[in-house]
Short mmCIF file of C-alpha atoms and ligand atoms in Angstrom, two decimals:
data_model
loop_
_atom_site.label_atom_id
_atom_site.label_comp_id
_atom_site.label_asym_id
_atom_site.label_seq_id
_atom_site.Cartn_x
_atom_site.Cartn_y
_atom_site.Cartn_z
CA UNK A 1 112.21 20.78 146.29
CA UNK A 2 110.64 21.14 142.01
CA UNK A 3 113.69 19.53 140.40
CA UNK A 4 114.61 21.20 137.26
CA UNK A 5 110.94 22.36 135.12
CA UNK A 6 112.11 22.12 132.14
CA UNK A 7 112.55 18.23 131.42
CA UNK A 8 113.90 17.85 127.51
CA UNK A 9 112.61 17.93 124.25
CA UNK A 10 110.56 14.41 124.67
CA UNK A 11 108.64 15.47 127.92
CA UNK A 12 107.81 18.69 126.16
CA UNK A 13 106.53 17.70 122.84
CA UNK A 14 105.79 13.88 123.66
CA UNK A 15 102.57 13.80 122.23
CA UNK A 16 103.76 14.84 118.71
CA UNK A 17 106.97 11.61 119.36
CA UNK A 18 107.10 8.08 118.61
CA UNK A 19 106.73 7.29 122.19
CA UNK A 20 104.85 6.04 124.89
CA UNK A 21 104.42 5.87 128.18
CA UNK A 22 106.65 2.83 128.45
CA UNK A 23 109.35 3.98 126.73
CA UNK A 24 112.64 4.71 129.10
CA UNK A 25 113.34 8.78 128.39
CA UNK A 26 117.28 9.15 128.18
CA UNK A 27 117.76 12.61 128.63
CA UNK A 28 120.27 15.43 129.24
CA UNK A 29 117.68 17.91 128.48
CA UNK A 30 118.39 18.97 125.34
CA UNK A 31 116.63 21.35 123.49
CA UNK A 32 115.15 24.63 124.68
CA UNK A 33 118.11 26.44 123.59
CA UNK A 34 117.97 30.05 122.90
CA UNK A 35 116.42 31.47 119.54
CA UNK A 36 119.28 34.88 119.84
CA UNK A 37 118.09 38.26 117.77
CA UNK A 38 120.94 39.37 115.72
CA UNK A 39 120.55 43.24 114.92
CA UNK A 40 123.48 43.28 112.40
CA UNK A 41 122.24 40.74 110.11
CA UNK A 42 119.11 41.82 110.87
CA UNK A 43 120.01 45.72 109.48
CA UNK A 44 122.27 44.01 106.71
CA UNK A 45 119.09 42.87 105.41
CA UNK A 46 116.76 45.93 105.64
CA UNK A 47 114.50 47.41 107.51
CA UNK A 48 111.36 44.97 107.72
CA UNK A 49 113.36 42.05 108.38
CA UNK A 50 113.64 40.57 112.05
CA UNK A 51 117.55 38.07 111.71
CA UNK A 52 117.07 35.32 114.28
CA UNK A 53 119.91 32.65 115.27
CA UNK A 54 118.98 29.19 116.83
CA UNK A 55 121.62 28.40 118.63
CA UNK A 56 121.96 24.51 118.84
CA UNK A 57 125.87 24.67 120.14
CA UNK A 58 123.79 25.29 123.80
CA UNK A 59 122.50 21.47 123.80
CA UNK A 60 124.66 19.58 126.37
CA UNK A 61 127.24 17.61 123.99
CA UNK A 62 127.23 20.85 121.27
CA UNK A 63 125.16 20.17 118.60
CA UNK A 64 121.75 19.79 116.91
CA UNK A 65 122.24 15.69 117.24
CA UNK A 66 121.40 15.84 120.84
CA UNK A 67 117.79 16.08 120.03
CA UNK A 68 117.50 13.52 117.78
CA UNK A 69 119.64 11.08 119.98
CA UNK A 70 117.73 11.36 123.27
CA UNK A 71 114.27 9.87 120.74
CA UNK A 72 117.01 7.36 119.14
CA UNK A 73 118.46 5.85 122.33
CA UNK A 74 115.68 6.16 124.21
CA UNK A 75 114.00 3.71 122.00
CA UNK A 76 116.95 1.75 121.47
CA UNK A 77 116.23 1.16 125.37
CA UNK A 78 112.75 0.68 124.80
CA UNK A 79 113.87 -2.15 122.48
CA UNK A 80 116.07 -3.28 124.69
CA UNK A 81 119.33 -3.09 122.38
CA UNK A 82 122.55 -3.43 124.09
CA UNK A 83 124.72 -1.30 121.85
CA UNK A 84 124.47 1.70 119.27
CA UNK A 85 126.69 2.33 116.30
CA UNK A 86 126.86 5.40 113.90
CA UNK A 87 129.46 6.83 111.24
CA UNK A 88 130.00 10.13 112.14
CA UNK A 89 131.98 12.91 111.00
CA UNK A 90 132.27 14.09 114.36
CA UNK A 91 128.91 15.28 116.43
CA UNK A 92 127.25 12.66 116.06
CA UNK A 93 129.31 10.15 117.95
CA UNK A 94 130.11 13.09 120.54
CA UNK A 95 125.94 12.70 120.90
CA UNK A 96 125.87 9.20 120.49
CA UNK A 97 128.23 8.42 123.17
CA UNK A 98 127.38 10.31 125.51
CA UNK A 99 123.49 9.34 125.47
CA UNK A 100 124.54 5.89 125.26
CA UNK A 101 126.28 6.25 128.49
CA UNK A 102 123.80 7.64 129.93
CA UNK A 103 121.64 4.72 129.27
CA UNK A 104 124.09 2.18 130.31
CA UNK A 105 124.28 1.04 126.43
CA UNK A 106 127.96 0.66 124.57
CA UNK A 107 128.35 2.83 121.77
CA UNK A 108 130.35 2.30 118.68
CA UNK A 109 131.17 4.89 116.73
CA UNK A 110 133.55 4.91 112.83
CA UNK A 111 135.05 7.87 111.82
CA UNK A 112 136.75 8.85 109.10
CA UNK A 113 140.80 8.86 110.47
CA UNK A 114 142.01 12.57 110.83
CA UNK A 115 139.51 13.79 109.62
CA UNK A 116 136.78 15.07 112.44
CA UNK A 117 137.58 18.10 114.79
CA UNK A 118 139.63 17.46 118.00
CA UNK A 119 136.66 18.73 120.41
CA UNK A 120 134.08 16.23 118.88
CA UNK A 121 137.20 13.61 118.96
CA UNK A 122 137.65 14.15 122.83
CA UNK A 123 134.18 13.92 123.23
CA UNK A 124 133.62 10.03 122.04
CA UNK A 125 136.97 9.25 123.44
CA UNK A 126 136.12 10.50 127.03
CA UNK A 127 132.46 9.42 126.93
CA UNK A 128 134.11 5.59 126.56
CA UNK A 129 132.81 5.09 122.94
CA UNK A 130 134.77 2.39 120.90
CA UNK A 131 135.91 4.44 118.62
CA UNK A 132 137.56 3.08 115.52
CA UNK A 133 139.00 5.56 112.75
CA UNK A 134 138.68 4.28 109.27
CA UNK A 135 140.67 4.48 106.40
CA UNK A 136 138.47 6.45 104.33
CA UNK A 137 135.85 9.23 104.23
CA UNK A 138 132.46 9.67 105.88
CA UNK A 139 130.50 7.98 103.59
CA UNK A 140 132.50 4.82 103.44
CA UNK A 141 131.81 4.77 107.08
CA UNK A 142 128.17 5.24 106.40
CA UNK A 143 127.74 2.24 104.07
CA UNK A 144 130.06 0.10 106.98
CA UNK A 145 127.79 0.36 109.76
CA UNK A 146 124.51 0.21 107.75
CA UNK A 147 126.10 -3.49 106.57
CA UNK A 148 127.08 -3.92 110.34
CA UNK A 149 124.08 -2.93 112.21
CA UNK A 150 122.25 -5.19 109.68
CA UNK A 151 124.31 -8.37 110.58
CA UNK A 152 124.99 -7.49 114.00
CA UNK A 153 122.85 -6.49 117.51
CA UNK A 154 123.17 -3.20 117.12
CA UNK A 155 121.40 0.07 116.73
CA UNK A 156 121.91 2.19 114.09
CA UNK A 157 121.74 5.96 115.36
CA UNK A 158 122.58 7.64 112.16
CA UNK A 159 119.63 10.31 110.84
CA UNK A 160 118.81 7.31 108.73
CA UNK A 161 117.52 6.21 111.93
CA UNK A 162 113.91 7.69 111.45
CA UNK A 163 113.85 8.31 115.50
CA UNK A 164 116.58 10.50 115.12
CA UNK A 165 114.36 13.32 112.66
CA UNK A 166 111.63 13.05 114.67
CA UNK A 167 113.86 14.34 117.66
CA UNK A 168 115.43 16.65 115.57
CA UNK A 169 112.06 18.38 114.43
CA UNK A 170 111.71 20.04 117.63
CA UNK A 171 114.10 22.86 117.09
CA UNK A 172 111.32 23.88 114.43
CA UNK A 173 108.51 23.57 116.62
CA UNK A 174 110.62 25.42 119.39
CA UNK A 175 111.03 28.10 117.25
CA UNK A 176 107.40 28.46 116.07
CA UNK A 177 106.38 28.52 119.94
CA UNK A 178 109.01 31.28 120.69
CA UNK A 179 108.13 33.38 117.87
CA UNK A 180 104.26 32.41 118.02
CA UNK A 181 104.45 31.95 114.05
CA UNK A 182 106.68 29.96 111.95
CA UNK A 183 109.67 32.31 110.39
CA UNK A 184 109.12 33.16 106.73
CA UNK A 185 112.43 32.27 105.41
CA UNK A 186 114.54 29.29 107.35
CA UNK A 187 118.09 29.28 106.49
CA UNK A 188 120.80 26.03 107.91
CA UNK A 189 123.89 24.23 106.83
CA UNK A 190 123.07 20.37 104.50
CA UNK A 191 125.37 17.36 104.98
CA UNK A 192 123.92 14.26 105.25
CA UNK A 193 120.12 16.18 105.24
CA UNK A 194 118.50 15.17 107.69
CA UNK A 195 118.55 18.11 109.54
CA UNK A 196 116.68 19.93 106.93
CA UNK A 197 114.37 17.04 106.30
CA UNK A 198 113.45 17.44 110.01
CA UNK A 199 112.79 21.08 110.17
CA UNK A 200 110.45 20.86 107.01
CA UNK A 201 108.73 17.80 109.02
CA UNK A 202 107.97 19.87 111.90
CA UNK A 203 107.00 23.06 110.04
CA UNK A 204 104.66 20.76 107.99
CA UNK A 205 103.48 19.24 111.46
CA UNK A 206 102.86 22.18 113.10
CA UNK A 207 101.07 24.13 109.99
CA UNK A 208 98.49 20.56 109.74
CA UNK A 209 97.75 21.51 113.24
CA UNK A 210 96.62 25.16 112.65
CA UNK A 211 99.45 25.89 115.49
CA UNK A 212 100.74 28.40 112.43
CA UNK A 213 99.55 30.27 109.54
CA UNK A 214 102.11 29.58 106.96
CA UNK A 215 105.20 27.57 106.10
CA UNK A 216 108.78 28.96 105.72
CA UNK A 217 110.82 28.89 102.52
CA UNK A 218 113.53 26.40 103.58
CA UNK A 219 117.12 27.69 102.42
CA UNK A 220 119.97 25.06 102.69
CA UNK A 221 123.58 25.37 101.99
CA UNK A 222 126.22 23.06 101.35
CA UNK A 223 129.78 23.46 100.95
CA UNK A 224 131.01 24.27 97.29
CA UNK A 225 133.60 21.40 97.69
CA UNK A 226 131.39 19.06 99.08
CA UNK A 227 127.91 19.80 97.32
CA UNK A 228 126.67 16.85 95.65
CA UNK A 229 122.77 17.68 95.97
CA UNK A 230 123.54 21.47 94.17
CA UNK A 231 125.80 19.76 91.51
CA UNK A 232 123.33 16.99 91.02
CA UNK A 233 125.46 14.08 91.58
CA UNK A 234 127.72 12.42 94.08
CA UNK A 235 131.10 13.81 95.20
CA UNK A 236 133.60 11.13 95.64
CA UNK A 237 136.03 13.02 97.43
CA UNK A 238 134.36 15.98 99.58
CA UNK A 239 136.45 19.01 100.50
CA UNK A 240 135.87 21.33 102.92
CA UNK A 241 137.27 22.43 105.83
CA UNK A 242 133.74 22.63 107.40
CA UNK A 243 133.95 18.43 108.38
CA UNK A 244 130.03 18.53 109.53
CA UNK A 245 129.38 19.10 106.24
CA UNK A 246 131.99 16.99 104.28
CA UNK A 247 129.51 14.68 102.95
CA UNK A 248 129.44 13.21 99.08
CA UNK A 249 126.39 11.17 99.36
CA UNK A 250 123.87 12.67 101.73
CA UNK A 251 121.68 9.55 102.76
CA UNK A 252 118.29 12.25 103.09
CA UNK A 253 118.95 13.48 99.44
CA UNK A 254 115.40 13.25 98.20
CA UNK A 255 113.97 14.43 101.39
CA UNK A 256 115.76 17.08 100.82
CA UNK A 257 115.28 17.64 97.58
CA UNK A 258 111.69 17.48 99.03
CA UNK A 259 111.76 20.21 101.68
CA UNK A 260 113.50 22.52 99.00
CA UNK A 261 110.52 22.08 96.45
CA UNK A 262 107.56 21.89 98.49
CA UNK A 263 108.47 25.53 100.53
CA UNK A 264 109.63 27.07 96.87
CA UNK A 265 113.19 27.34 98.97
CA UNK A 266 116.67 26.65 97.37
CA UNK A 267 119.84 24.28 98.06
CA UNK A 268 123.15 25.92 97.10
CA UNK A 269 126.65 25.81 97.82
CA UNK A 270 128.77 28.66 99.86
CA UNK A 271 132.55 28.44 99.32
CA UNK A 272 134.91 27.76 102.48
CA UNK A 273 136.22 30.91 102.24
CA UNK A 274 132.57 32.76 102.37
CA UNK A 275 132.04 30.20 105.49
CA UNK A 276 135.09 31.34 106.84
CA UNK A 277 133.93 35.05 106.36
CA UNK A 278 130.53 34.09 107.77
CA UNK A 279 132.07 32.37 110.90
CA UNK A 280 134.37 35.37 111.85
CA UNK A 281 131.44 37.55 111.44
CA UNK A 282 129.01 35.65 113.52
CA UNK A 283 132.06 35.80 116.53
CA UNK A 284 132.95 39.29 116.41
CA UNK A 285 129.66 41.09 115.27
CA UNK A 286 127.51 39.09 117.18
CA UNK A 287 129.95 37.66 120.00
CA UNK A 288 128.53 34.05 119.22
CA UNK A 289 130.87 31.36 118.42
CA UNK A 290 130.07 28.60 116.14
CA UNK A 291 131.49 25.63 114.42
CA UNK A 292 132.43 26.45 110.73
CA UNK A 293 130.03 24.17 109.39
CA UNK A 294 127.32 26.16 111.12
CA UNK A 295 128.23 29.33 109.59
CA UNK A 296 127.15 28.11 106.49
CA UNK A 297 123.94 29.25 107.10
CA UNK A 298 124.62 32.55 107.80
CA UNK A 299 127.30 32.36 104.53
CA UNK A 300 124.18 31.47 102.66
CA UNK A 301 121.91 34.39 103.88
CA UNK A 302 124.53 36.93 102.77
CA UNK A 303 125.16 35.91 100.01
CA UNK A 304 121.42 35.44 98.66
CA UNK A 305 120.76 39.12 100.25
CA UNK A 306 123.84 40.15 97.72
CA UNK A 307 122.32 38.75 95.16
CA UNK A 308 118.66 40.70 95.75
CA UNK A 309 117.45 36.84 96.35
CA UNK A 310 115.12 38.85 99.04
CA UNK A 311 113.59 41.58 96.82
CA UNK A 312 112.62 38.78 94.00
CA UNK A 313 111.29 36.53 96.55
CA UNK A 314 109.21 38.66 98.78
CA UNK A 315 107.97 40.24 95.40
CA UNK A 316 106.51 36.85 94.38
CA UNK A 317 105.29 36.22 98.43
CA UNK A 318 102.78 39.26 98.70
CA UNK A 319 103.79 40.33 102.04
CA UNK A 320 104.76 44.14 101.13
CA UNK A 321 104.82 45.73 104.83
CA UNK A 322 104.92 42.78 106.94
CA UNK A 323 107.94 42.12 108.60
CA UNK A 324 109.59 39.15 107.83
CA UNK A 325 111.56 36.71 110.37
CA UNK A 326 114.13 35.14 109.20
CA UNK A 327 116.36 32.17 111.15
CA UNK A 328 119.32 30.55 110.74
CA UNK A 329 120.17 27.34 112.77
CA UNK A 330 123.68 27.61 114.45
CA UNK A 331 124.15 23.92 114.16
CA UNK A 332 127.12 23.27 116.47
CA UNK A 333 129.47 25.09 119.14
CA UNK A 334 132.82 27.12 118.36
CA UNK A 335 134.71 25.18 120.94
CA UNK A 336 134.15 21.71 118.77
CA UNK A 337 137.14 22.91 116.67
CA UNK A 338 139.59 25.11 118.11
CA UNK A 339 142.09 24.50 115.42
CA UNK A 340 140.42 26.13 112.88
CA UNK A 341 139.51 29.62 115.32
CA UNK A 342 142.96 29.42 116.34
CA UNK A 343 144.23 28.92 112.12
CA UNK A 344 141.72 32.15 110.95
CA UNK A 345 142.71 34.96 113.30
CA UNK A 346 145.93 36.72 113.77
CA UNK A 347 147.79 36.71 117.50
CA UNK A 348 150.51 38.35 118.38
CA UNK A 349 153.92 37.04 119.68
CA UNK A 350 154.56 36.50 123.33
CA UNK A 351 156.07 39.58 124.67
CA UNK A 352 158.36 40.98 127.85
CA UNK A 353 156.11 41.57 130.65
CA UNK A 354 156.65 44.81 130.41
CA UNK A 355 153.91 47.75 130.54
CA UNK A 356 154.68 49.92 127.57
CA UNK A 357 154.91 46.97 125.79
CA UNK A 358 151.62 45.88 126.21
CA UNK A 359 149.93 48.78 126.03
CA UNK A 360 151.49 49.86 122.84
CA UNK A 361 150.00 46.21 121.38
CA UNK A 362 146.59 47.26 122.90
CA UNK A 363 146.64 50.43 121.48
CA UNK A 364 145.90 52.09 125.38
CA UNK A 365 146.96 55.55 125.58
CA UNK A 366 147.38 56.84 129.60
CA UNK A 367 144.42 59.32 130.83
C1 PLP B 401 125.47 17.11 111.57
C2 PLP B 401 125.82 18.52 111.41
C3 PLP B 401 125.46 19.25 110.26
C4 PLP B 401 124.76 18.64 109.09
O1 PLP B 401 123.47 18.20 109.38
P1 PLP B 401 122.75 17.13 108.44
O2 PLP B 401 121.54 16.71 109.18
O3 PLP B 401 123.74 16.01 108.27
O4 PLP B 401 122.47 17.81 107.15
C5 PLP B 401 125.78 20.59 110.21
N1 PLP B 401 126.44 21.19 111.22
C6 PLP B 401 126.80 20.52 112.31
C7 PLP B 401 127.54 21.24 113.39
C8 PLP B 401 126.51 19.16 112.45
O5 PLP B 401 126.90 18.51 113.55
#
């Protein structure tokens, strides 16, 4: 019997990863997950334009991080390490326990106390991370375990962790390879930035390599409340109630900053209630369920379409009749927060069993 064909992101695109045939893959095949046409954004925007969702809540622990967490542990295997640590505001340590399990490592994981979603919570907890909730936000628990994984035997598996971009550039060359050209515009949720740091690497990789024709403008949107790259300065105390993204002190800032200039793209900040609007949208409209942060993305396309960001652009881009693909990376699952799906929609009371009842409530008239 063929066991399963496909075989993860580092058997698929090993030659273009910081590994060798010696190195142990740790894998719960990640990646491959399913780029997901989207014909209301896609007529929201106009006719020529082809809407596109990469839906990263399909890898096995729910995010994005699984791809850059098989590279990281694989090679914290390689090294022979004995333990990973990471601050995480949630996904992360869902990722980084569960691939640290897998390899027989301990994992070690700060968060910030009360603050990450219960799903992502549940996740560490039942993967047997040591988890340790600390009295302060995100990126105090960021500058902890870079000070601890300096002093002690372990492995850092943050995005500042350069295995972990390399993993994560996949989704971009995934996309290119489904779509047999890179998109034109490239639209995703910024926290701590690596994420868009890693697309723009493996758009740029892929472009050197003649394996596309151009490079996408890369779009990224933070939360207003939590948008220290937009305002130009740290955020001490990040609000938002999308916690993926409630970062102050993104450690890829100037890679970032990077990706934004080089691909004449933009970084700007969508309000919680626009992400809210964005997130309910993408469930009902489109029937896919995301994590708020995720909808950030999608927050940050309509919101440039509103403002005719499109029309200016495209004006400047000298494609007049093309069609233009556009994608937005769905960053995490719906089901890593139920709180917050359970907070933004309206339910109705528990009622008799009783027939009339319900079907008044459903609004079912008898044939
Ligand atoms: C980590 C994460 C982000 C932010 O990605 P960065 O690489 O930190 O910018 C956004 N959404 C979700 C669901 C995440 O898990």
């Amino acid at each position: 019997m063929e066991l399963a064909r496909y075989k993860g992101v580092i058997k698929r695109y090993f030659e273009y990863l910081p590994v060798s045939e010696k190195t142990p893959i740790v894998t719960l095949l990640e990646g491959n997950t399913p780029l997901i046409f989207s014909p209301k954004l896609s007529e929201i925007l106009g006719k020529k334009f082809r809407v596109f969702l990469k839906y990263e809540g399909l890898n096995p622990t729910g995010s994005f991080k699984d791809r850059g967490m098989t590279v990281a542990v694989s090679k914290a295997k390689e090294d022979r390490q004995v333990a990973v640590i990471c601050a995480s505001t949630g996904n992360t340590s869902a990722s980084a326990s569960a691939y640290a399990q897998r390899a027989g490592l301990k994992s070690i994981v700060l968060i910030p106390a009360g603050a990450i979603a219960l799903g992502k919570l549940a996740q560490a907890l039942i993967h047997g991370a040591i988890v340790i909730p600390i009295k302060g936000n995100f990126d105090t628990a960021l500058k902890l375990v870079l000070e601890i994984s300096s002093r002690f035997p372990v492995r850092l598996v943050n995005s500042l962790n350069p295995h972990r971009i390399e993993g994560q550039k996949t989704a971009a060359f995934e996309i290119c390879d489904t779509l047999s050209c890179a998109p034109h515009f490239h639209f995703l949720p910024v926290g701590n930035a690596g994420n868009i740091t890693a697309y723009w690497r493996g758009y740029k990789e892929y472009y050197h390599l003649k394996k596309t024709t151009h490079l996408p403008v890369m779009c990224g949107f933070q939360a207003s409340g939590s948008a220290p790259i937009v305002k130009g300065h740290p955020i001490k105390n990040p609000k938002t109630l999308a916690t993926a993204i409630r970062i102050g002190n993104p450690a890829s800032w100037k890679k970032a900053e990077e990706a934004r200039d080089e691909s004449g793209g933009i970084i700007r900040a969508v309000s919680d209630k626009e992400i809210v609007s964005a997130y309910n949208f993408l469930a009902k409209q489109e029937g896919v369920f995301v994590e708020p942060a995720s909808a950030a993305s999608v927050a940050g396309l309509l919101k440039l379409n509103q403002e005719g960001y499109f029309k200016r652009k495209l004006r400047k881009m000298a494609l007049s009749g093309k069609e233009i693909n556009v994608v937005c990376t769905l960053t995490g699952h719906g089901l890593k927060d139920p709180e917050i799906a359970i907070k933004t929609v309206k339910k109705s009371k528990a009622v008799e069993a009783d027939i009339k009842k319900i079907a008044k409530i459903a609004a079912l008239k008898e044939a």
